[in-house]
Structures are given as C-alpha cells and as structure tokens.
XYZ file of C-alpha atoms in Angstrom:
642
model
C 33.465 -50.103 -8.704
C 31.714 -49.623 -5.403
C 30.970 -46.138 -6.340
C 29.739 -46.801 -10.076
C 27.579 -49.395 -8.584
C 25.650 -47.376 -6.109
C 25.902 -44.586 -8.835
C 24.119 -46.866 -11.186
C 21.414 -47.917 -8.453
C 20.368 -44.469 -7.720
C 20.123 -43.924 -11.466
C 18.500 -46.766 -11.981
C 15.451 -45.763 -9.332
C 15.060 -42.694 -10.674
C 15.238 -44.043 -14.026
C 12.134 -45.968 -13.219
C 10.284 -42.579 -11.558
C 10.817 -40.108 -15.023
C 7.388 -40.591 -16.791
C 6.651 -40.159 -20.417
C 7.974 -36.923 -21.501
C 4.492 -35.508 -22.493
C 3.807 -35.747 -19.032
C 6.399 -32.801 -18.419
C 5.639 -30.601 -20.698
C 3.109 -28.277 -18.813
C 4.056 -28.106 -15.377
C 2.341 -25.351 -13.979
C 0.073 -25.120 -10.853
C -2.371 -23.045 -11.953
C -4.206 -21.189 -15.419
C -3.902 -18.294 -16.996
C -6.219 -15.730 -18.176
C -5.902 -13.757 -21.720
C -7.993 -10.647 -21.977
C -9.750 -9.475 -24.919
C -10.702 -6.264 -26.249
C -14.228 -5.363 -27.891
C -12.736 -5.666 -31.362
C -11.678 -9.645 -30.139
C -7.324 -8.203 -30.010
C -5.580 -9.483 -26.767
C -4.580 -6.310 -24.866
C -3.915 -8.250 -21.148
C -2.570 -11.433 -19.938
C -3.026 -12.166 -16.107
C -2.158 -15.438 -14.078
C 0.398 -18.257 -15.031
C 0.559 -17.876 -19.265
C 1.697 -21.622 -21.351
C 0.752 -20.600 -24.876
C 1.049 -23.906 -26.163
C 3.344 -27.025 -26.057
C 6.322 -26.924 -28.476
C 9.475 -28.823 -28.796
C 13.111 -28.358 -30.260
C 12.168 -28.870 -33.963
C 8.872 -27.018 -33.726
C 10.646 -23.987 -32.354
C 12.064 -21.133 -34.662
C 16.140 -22.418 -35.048
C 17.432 -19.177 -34.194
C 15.747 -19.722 -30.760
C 17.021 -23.156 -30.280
C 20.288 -22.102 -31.204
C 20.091 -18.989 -28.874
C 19.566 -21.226 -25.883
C 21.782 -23.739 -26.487
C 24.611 -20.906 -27.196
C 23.622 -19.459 -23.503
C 22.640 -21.520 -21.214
C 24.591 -24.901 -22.142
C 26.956 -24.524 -25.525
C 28.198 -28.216 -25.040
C 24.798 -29.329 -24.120
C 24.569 -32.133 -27.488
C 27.918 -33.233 -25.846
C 28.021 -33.823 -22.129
C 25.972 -36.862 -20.486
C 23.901 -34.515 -18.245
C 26.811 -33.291 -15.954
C 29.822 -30.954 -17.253
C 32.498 -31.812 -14.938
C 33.975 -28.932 -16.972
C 31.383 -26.388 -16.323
C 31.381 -26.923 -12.814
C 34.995 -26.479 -12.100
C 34.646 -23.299 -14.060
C 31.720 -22.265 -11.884
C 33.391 -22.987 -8.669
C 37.010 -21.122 -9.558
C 34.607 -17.824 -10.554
C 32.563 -18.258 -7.118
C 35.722 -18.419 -5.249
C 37.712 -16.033 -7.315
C 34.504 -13.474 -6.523
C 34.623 -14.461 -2.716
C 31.387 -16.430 -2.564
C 31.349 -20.048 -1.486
C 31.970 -22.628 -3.827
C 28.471 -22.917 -4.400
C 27.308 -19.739 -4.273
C 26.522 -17.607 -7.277
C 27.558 -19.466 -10.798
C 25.940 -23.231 -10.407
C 27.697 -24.585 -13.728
C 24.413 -25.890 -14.519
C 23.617 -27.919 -17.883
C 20.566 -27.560 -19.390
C 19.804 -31.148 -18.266
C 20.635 -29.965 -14.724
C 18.570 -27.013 -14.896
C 15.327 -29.916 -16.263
C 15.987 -31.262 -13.007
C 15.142 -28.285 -11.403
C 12.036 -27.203 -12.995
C 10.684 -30.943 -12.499
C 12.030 -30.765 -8.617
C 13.990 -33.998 -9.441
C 10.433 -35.354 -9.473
C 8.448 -34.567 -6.339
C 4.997 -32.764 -7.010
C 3.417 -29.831 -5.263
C 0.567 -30.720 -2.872
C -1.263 -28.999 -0.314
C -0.542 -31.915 1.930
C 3.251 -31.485 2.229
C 3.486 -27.956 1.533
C 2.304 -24.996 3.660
C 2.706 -22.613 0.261
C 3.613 -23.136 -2.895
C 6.266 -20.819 -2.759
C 7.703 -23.191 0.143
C 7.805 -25.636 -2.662
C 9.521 -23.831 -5.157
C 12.125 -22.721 -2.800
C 12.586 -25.992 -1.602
C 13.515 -26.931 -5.325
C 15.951 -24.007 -5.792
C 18.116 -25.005 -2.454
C 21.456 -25.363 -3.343
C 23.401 -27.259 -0.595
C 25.629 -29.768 -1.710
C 23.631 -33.007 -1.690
C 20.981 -31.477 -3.316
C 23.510 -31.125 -6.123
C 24.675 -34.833 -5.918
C 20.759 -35.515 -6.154
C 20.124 -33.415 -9.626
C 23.140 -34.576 -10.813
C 22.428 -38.487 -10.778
C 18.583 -37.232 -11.935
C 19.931 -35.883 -14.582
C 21.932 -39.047 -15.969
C 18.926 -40.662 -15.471
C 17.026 -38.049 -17.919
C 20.037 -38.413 -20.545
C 19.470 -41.724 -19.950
C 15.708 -41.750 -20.518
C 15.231 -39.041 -23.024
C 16.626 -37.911 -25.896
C 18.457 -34.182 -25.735
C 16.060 -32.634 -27.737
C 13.461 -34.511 -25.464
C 14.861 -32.716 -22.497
C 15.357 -29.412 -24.469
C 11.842 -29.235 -25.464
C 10.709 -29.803 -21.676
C 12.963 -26.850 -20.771
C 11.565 -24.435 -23.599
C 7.791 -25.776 -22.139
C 8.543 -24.930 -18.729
C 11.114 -22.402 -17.972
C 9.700 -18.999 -16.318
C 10.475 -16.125 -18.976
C 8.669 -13.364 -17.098
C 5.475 -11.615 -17.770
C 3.744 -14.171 -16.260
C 4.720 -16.576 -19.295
C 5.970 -19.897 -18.596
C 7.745 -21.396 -21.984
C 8.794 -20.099 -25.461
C 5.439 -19.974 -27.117
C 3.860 -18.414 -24.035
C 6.737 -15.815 -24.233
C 6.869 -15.372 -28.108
C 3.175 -14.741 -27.982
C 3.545 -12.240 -24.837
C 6.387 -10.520 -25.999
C 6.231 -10.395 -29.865
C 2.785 -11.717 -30.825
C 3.504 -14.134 -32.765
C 4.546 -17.985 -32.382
C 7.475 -18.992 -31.272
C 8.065 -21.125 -34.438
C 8.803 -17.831 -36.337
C 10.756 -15.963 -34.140
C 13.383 -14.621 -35.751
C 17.253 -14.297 -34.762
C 16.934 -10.875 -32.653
C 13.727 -12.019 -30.775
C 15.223 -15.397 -30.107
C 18.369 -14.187 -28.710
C 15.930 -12.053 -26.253
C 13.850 -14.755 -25.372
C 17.094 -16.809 -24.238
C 18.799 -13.833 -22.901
C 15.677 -13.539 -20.408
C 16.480 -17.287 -18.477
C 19.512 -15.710 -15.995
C 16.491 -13.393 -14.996
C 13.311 -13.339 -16.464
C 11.430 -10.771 -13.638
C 14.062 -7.971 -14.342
C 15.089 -9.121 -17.774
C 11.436 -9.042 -18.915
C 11.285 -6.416 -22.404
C 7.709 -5.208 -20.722
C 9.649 -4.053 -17.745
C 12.810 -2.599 -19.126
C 13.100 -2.899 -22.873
C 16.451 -1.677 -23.150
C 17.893 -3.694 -20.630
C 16.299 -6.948 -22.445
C 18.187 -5.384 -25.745
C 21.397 -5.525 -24.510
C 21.301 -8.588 -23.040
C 20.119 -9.788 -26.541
C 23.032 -8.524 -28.050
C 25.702 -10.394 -25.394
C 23.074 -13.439 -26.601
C 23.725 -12.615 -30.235
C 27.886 -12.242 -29.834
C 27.518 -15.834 -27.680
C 25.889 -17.426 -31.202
C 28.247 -15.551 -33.421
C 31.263 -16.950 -31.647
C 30.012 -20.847 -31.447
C 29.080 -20.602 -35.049
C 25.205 -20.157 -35.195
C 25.498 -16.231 -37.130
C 27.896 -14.926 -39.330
C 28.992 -11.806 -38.776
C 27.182 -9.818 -41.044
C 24.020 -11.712 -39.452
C 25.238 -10.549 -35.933
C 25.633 -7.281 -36.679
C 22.315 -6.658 -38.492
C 20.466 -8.154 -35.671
C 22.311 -6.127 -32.957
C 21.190 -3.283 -35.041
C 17.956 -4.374 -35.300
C 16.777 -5.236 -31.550
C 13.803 -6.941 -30.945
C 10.829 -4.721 -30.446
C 7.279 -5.308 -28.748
C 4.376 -5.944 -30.152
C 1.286 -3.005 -30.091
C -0.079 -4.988 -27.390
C 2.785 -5.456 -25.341
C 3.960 -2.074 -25.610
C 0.394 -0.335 -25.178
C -0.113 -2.324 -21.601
C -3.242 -0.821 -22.540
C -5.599 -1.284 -19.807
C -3.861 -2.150 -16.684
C -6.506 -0.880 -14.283
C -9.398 -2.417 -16.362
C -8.220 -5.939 -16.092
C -7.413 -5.500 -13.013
C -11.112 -4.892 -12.237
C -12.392 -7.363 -14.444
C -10.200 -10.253 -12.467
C -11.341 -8.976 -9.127
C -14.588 -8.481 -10.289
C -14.991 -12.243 -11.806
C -15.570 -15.439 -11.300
C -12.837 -16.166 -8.651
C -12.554 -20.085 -9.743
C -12.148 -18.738 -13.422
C -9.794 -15.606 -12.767
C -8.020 -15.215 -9.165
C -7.483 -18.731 -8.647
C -8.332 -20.597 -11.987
C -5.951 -23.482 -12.972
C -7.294 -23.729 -16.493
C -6.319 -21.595 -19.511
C -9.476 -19.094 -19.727
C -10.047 -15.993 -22.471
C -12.281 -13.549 -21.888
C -13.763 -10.921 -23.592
C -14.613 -7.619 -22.495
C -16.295 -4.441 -22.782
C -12.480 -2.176 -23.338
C -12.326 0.208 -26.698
C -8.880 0.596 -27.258
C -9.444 3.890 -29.056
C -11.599 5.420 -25.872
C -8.448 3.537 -23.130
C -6.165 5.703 -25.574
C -8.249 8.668 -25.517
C -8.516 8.837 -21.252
C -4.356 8.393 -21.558
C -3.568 11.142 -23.440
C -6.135 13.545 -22.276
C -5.021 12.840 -18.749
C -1.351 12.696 -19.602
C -2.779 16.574 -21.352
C -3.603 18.170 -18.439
C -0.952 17.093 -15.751
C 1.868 18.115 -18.616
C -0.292 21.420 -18.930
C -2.398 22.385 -16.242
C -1.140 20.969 -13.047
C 1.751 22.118 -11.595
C 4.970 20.517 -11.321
C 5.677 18.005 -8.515
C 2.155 17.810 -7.556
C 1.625 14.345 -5.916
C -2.232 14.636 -6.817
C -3.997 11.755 -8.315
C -6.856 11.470 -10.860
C -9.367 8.818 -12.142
C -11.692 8.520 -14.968
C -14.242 6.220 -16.238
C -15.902 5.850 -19.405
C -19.052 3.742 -20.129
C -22.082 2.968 -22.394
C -25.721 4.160 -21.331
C -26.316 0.481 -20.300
C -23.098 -0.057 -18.244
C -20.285 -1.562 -20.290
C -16.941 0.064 -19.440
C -15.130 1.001 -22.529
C -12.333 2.829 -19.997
C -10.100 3.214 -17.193
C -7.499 4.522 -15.439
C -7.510 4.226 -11.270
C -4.232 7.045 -11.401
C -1.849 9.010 -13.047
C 0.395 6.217 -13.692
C -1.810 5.213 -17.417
C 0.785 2.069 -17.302
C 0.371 0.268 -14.504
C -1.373 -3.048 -13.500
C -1.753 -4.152 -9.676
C -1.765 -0.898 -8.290
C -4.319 0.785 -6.176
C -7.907 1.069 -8.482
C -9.085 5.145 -7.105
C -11.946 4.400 -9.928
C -13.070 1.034 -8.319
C -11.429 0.930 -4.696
C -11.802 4.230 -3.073
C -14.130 5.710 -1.673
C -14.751 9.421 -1.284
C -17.027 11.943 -0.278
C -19.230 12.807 -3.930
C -20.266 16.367 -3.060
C -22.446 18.307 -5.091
C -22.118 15.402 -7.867
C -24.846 13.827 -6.020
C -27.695 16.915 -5.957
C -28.913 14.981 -9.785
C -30.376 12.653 -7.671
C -32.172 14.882 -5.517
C -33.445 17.211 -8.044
C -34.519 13.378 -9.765
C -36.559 12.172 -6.783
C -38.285 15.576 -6.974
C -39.277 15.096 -10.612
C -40.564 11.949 -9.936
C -42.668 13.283 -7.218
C -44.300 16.042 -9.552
C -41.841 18.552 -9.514
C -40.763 20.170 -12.514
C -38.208 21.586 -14.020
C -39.177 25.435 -13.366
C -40.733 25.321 -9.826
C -39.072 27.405 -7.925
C -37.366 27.434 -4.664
C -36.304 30.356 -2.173
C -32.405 30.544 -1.832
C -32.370 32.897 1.631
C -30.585 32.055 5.021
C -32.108 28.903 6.013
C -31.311 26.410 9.174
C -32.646 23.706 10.847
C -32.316 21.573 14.035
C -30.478 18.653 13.923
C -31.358 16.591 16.980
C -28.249 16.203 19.180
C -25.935 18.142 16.880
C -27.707 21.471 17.218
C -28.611 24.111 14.539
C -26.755 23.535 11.211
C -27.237 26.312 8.522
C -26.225 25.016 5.042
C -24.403 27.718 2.949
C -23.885 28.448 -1.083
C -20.333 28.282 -1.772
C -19.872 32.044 -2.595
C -21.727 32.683 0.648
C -24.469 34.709 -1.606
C -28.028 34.070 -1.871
C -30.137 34.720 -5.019
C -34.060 34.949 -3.316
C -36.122 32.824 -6.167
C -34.467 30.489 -8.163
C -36.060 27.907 -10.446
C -34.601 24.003 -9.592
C -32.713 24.368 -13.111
C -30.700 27.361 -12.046
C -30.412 25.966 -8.550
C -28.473 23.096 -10.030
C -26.726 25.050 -12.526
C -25.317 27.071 -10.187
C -25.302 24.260 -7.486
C -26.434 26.332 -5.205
C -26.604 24.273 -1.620
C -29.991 26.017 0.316
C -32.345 24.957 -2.584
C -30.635 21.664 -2.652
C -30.998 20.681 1.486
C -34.574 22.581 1.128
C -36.186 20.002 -1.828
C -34.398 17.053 -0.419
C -36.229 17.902 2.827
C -39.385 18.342 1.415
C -39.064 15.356 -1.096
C -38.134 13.038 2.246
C -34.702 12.291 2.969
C -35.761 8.578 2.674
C -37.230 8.574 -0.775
C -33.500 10.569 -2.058
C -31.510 7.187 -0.306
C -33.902 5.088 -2.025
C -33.177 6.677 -5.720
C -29.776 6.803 -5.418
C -29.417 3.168 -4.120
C -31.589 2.129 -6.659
C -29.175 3.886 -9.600
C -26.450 2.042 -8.153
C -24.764 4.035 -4.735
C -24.483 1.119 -2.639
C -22.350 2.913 0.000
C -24.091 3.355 3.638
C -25.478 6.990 2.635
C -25.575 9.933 5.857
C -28.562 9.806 7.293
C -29.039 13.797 8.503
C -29.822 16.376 5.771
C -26.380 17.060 4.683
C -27.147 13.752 2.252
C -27.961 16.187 -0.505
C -25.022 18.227 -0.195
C -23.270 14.491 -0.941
C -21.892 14.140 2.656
C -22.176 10.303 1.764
C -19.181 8.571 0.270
C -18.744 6.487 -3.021
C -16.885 4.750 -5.794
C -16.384 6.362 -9.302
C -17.217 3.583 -10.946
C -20.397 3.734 -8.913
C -21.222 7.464 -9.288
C -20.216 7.427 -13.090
C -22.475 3.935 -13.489
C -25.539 6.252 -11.476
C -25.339 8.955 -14.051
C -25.542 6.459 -16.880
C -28.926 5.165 -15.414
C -30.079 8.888 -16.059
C -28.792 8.883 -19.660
C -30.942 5.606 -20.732
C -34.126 7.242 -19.543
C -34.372 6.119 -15.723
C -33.050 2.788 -15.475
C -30.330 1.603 -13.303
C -27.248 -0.094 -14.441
C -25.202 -2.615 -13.024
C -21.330 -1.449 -14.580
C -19.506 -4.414 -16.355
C -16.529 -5.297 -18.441
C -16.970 -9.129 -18.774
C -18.745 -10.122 -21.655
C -17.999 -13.798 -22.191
C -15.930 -16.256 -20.347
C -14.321 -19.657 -22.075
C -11.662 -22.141 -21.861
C -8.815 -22.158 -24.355
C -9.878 -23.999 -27.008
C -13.514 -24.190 -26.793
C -15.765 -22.782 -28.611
C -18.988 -22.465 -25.938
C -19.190 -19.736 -23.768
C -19.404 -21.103 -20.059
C -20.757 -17.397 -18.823
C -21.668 -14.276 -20.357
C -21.782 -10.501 -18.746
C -23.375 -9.943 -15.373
C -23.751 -6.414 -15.931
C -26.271 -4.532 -18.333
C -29.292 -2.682 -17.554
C -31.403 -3.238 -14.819
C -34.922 -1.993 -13.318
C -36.481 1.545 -13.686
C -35.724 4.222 -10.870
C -37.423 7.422 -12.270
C -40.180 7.760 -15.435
C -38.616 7.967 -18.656
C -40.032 11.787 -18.643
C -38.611 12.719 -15.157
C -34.693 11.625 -16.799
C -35.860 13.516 -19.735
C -36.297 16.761 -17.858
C -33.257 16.310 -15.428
C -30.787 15.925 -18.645
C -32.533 19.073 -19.822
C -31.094 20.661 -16.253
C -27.782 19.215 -16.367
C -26.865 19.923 -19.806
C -27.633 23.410 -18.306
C -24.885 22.978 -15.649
C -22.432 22.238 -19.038
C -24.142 25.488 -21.148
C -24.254 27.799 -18.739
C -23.376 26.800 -15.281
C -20.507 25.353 -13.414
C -19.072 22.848 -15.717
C -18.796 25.202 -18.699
C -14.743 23.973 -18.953
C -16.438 20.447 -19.999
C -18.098 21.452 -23.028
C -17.478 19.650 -26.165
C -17.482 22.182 -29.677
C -20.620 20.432 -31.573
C -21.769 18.237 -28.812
C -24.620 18.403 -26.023
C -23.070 17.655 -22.708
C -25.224 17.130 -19.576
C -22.972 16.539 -16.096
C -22.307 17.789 -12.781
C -19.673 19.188 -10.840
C -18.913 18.376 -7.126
C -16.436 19.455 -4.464
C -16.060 18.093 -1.134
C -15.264 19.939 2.056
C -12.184 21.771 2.012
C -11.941 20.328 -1.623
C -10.472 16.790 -0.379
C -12.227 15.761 -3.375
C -13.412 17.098 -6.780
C -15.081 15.388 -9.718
C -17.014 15.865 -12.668
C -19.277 13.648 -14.176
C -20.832 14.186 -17.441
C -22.146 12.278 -20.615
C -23.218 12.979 -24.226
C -25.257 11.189 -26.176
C -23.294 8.301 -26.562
C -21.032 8.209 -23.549
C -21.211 9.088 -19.876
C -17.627 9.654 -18.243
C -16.565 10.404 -14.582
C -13.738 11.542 -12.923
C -12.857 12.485 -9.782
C -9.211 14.214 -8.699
C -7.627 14.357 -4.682
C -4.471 13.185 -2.740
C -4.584 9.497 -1.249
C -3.743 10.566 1.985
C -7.381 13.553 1.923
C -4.702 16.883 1.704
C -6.892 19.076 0.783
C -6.796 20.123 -3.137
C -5.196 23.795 -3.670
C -7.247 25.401 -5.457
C -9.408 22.888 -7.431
C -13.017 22.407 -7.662
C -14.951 19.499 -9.898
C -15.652 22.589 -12.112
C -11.836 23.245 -12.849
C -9.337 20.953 -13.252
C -11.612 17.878 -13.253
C -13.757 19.160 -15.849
C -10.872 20.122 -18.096
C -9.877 16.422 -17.489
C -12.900 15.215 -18.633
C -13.058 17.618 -21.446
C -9.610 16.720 -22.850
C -10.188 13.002 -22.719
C -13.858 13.473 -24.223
C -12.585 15.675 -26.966
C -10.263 12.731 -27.863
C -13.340 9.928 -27.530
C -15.652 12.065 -29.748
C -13.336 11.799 -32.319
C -14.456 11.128 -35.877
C -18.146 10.861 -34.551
C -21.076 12.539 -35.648
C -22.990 14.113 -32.743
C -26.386 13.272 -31.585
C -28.287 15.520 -29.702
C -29.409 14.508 -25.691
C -32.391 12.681 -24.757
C -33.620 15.667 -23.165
C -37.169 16.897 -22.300
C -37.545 20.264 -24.430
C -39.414 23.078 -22.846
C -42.142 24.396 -25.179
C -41.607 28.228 -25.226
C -44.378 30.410 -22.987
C -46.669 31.834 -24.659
C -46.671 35.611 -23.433
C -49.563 37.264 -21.697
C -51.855 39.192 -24.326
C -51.591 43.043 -23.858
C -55.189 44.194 -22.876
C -56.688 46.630 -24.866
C -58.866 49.582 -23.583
C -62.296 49.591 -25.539
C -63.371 53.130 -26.200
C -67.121 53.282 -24.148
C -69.063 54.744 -21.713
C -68.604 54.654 -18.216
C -71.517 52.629 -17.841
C -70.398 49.868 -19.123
C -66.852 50.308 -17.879
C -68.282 49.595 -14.641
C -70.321 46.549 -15.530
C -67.341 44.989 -17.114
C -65.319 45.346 -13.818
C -67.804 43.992 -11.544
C -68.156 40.569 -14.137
C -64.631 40.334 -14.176
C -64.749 40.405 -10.614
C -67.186 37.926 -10.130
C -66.128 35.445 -12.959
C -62.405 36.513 -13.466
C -60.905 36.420 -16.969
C -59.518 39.582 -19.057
C-alpha cells in the first residue's frame, strides 16, 4: 500500500506537468532548410527536417503497423511498462555479458515517449553548456533514471490516449538524414507523404528507429533493405501481412526517390548555407526553402564528365583532386563539385575554400588593363631575354615555359601561346597597380603579389572567384558578384523575405576592350594552348594556367552561354606529374562542357571581329622620261605618298 501510494503521488505530479499533446508534437531545437533547384524540384535538405505534423490515423497503416510490430508489438496492451519486456531484456544483457542494463532496454513505445520528451525538462542555454549535454543527459541509463521514465510513462498512459502517444513518437523520433518524424522521413526518403507509404517503405521507415545514422537508405541502401525485410517477417508473424504480401514486398524493397538518390549537389548547398544568411541557414530555428541558381542537367553534366576523365585519363590510384564550376554571364552558379567525390556533402569545398596559386589563368587580366589603356589587339611586343631588378631580391629574369623566345609577337599570339616575357613586359608598362585594380574589380579579392611576378599569377585565389572574373569578361566588362541564392522564405509563406545578393555589378573594362580580349582568348581555344577544350560547333574563349612546378593547373573557359572553371592539384601542393591547365584540366572541362552543350543551338562569342587589312597597292612604273622621273622623286620626297 505504502508503495502504490507514493507510486500514485509521483504519477500524480507528473500527471499534472504533461501538457496538451499538441504541445509535443514538434520538439526540435532548431529549423531546417529545403533546397530548391531552378526548375522549383527539392534536390537538398540541410539542418533539423519535421515535414509536417501527423498522427496514428493520418499515417499510411502499413507504417503504423510496421512500428508497432518493431518497436513495441504489445504496445495497445501494456499500461506503459512491460514487466515482460524488461525481464526479457535483462536475461539477453546478461546472457551476452553486459550489465543488466546495458544493451537491450526493454523499452515500450511509451517508454521510449519519455525519452524523446526528457520526462519533461526543456533544453535551455541556462542549464546546459551544449545541447548535446542535454540530449545525453536524456539518454543516461542508470537505474533511477529508469524508475523515473517508468512512473512518466504511467502518467502519459494515464493522460493520453495510445494513439496520442504513438503519434508524438512518429512526430519526433530521429530517422536519419537529418529528418525528425515520419512525414519528414517519407518526404526525405521516398518523396512522397507519409500517409501513402506503402508496406515496403513503411517497414524501412520503422526498421530505421534501432539506428537511424547507419540505418539511413541515403547512407547504405542495402543495409536499410534488409533490415526492412527482418521489419516485414516481424509484421507477417503478428498478423499485419499475409504471406503472399510479405513475400512480394521483400521482393520489392523500397527504393529512393530521384532526389534522394541523385544527392545531386552536395558541394553547392553546401556553399549556399555557408554563404547565407546565418540566422536563416547555419543556425535558423524556423523551417526555411530556398531557391537557387542549380540546373540539374548542367550538376549532371560536371558528374559524368569528371567521373569521364578520372575512369579514362588519369591513372589508377592517383590521389589527385579536381574542381569545376559552371555559371551564367551574370554570376548565377548552375554547378559544382569541390572534388572527385560528385556525392558528397560537408566535405572540403576546393571550388569555394581553397586557395591556390592561378598561374597563367590570370595574364586575361593583364592583356585587359592594356586594352583599356589603348592597346590593341595586334600591337606587338618583343619576346627576347629580358630581366629586371627587384629591390632586395636581386635580378629576376622571367622565362617562357619552353625556354624559347619568338622576337615580335603580337599580344594575341603572346596569350595564345602564353608566352611569360610579353606578359611581365605589358603588365610593367600598363602599371602593376592599374592590373591589381582590374582584377579586384572583376572579383579576385585575394591579397594579390605585389612585385612583377603578379602577371605570371604568382597571387593566389578561389575557383569560384577566378571562374566568376572570367564571366565579368563574357558580359562585356562588368564584374559579377557569383550567387546561388535566389529567394529565401519560411515554410508556408508565400512572400519572399530576401532575394539573391549576387548578379551583376559595376563596369571594369569598355564593352569594346572585353570585345577584343574574347577575340584573343577564343584564340588560346583555336589555336593555342587550350586546343583539348574545344567544343565541335561551338566558339570557346578560355585560358590555361599552370603554377610552379605544376602544384596547380586549371582551365577556365566559356561559350556563349556559359563560362566554366576548373582547376586540378593534390591537397597537400605535390606537385602534378605531368599535367598542365592545357591537358588534363582542359579535357575536364571539355568533357563536362560537351555534356552541358547538349541539345543547344550554338551562338557565336561576343567578340570584337578584326576587319581584314587591306594590302598595300603594287606600284606601277609609268613609262617616261627621265626628267620627270626625277621630279616625281624629289615631290615624293618632300610630300611623301606613292
């Protein structure tokens, strides 16, 4: 009596704590974010995902039934406790050499309530250093804890119905991905609601509560698919599927949906949450959707031409890493990949995060500032043995990288040929400053060197920065600020509450002097050192560039209608073997072009076209005396002319 009347006291107070149950539904700390593509299809999820509230009879019944059948088959039954589960739990603990408490808990569904809710205390900054303290404060398993979610969980049987305290479970539980509950998971996993889920993608969503991290069908599908089927036997045998159901469904796993499966886009959202709003991405604790600048046709496109090349071209057990980027003339991303790895989100960003040396990808914006001095296109410029003093480092002779020189060259085939002399000897007579200023203007924020190896691209950047530069040469001179964000809202809502933050920005150069330098890089593509980046049918303007000792080659290039950069090296600067931007880079950026350009018709460059010289008029000799032969000479002399 004693016992059943302090029993009933401490049910009693906590009795009076439980609030209503809509209060429990949603118990999460902080938002979620749902990414879309430009054609409006979710393609990412990032952040803590509730897709919706949902209770036992909104749910599909083959999910209902697939949690009851796992996690708590006399769940309708028991009063919150199974005296009967527990014993079981405690013989297999001890039977495995654990502790009695360790391992199998013997939890009911009711029990494992308790837990999500913490039997009732709330997360605050104030009590807790973390909120991971807090959570594993509520998964302790000493033995008055368990007294504790035991008498809170005769006090939820006691308050709430069962399918009250089932729906609070299938709001809250954790069923990895990021997804807390079943229409979170359903939408995550499948795509669809959880209302329609059918037996095979029930039994996976229940099979994924003993462990929804490595459980998860985005991390290891098969795994999730056999689980699913010990889910699907556990139904058969209490009655939910006949046998021919049960056998179908095992032979019919649950599958992903296009989404899920493509993880199209890892690095890209990855960007676009680091590059956002930190109260309405990082950190947000509402439900936000945003939608960006990604093509899923040009994300597929970079995969499989990358994927190309390192199957065909690189050889095998090479630990070397590649990037690419792929944006509109005004700066909206439609690509990415920050590595090899094309599935992969939270890794190291190389197209975003790090920064390298650019090489001779940054000599366009040398041979720019000339144009926009009054340069053109076919000056000329000696290419001999040239050095200079640099004050306390001593004389430093630049060299071509075949160690030739070619006397008078014309800026076009100095660039085509990226030859390194003519480069050093127009930056220098351009000013040094007035080359910083362009290229900072276009969008290289870095610190750039401040001696005269600057124009041999001694200065280091971002590809993302370097392939958003060479898009402010495609629109005609303007610079670009690179973005993927194009509106921000809240779940629900209708009105944006922030559009993109990118888009074109001031001039740099006159709309002629980006005319004339896409006339000189689409020479590097037609006849100079990035001939393996030509596309059949397409004009192609880029550059390559190669770092010293090759630590680090790119190519960056555009058409018409997109510009594209990529850049290749190790992580740790081992020198490539072999490689320059115009090899293996280039094919890169050829392969995943090739795919982009798909199905489009092609446009010809913005480029400057050179009227044709007229030639020199042969003279002709007059028959006459000698008389006047003389005369003649001596006004031609005096006035000039033929």
């Amino acid at each position: 009596m004693i016992f059943g009347l302090f029993l009933a006291i401490a049910v009693g107070y906590f009795y009076s704590t439980l609030p209503d149950v809509e209060e429990l539904l949603d118990g999460r700390a902080h938002g979620s974010v749902t990414m879309l593509d430009s054609g409006g299809d979710v393609f990412a999820w990032r952040g803590d995902q509730f897709g919706g509230i949902v209770t036992a009879d909104s749910v599909s019944p083959d999910l209902k039934n697939a949690v009851v059948a796992t996690e708590d088959k006399r769940f309708y039954s028991h009063f919150g406790v199974s005296p009967r589960g527990v014993a079981s739990a405690v013989r297999i603990n001890l039977s495995e050499g654990r502790g009695p408490l360790s391992g199998h808990g013997g939890s009911t569904i009711t029990q494992q309530t308790a837990k999500l809710l913490c039997l009732g205390v709330e997360f605050n900054t104030k009590d807790w250093k973390s909120e991971a303290e807090y959570v594993r404060d509520c998964r302790r398993g000493s033995l008055w804890r368990k007294v504790k979610e035991a008498v809170y969980s005769i006090a939820m049987e006691t308050k709430y119905t069962k399918d009250q305290i089932l729906s609070i479970y299938l709001n809250r539980a954790y069923m990895g991905g990021g997804a807390y509950g079943a229409e979170a998971a359903a939408q995550r996993y499948f795509g669809k609601h959880a209302a329609v889920v059918n037996a095979a993608e029930g039994a996976m969503l229940a099979g994924l509560l003993t462990a929804p991290s490595s459980l998860a069908p985005t991390s290891n599908l098969g795994r999730s698919q056999d689980r699913a089927a010990t889910v699907l036997r556990l139904m058969n045998e209490q009655g939910y599927l006949t046998d021919k159901e049960t056998v179908y469904w095992q032979e019919n796993p649950a599958q992903l949906s296009q989404a899920a499966e493509a993880k199209a886009g890892g690095y890209f959202a990855d960007w676009v949450m680091a590059s956002g709003p930190e109260f309405f991405t990082r950190n947000t604790t509402e439900d936000v959707v945003i939608r960006t600048t990604l093509d899923p046709r040009v994300q597929r496109a970079l995969e499989e031409g990358m994927q190309f090349v390192f199957e065909n071209k690189v050889r095998e057990g090479s630990k070397a890493q590649a990037a690419i980027v792929v944006m509109s003339a005004d700066g909206a991303v439609r690509g990415m990949l920050g590595g090899r790895d094309t599935k992969v989100s939270g890794g190291f960003n190389r197209a975003t995060q790090a920064k390298r040396q650019t090489g001779s990808a940054f000599k366009p914006f040398v041979y720019g500032t000339a144009l926009e001095l009054g340069y053109s296109w076919d000056d000329t410029v000696d290419d001999a043995p040239y050095c200079m003093n640099i004050p306390g480092s001593g004389e430093w002779c630049p060299r071509n990288y075949t160690n030739k020189y070619y006397g008078t060259v014309t800026l076009t085939d100095a660039l085509k040929r990226s030859l390194n002399v003519p480069a050093v000897k127009v930056s220098e007579a351009v000013g040094r400053d007035n080359v910083r200023t362009v290229a900072s203007d276009f969008g290289i924020d870095n610190a750039l060197a401040p001696g005269p190896a600057l124009a041999l691209g001694a200065s280091e950047s971002t590809l993302l920065e370097m392939t958003g530069a060479y898009a402010g040469i495609l629109n005609g001179g303007s610079s670009v600020t690179p973005y993927g964000l194009v509106e921000l809202r809240l779940q629900g809502e209708d009105e944006a509450l922030m559009g993109t933050g990118g888009g074109i920005g001031e001039r740099v150069i006159s709309e002629v002097a980006a005319r004339e330098l896409i006339y000189m890089m689409e020479k590097v593509v037609s006849e100079g050192t990035g001939m393996r980046a030509r596309l059949d049918g397409w004009q192609v303007a880029g550059k390559t560039g190669t770092t010293q000792a090759a630590r680090d080659a790119w190519f960056i290039g555009f058409t018409s209608e997109y510009v594209a950069g990529v850049w290749m090296g190790y992580d740790d600067n081992t020198p490539l073997t072999g490689v320059t931007g115009s090899g293996l880079p280039a094919e890169i950026w050829h392969e995943a072009m090739k795919r982009v350009h798909e199905g489009v018709d092609p446009v010809p460059l913005p480029a400057f076209v050179p009227k044709p010289k007229k030639p020199s008029p042969k003279p002709t000799k007059k028959r006459g005396n000698k008389l006047d032969d003389a005369i003649n000479g001596i006004l031609r002399d005096i006035f000039g002319g033929n």
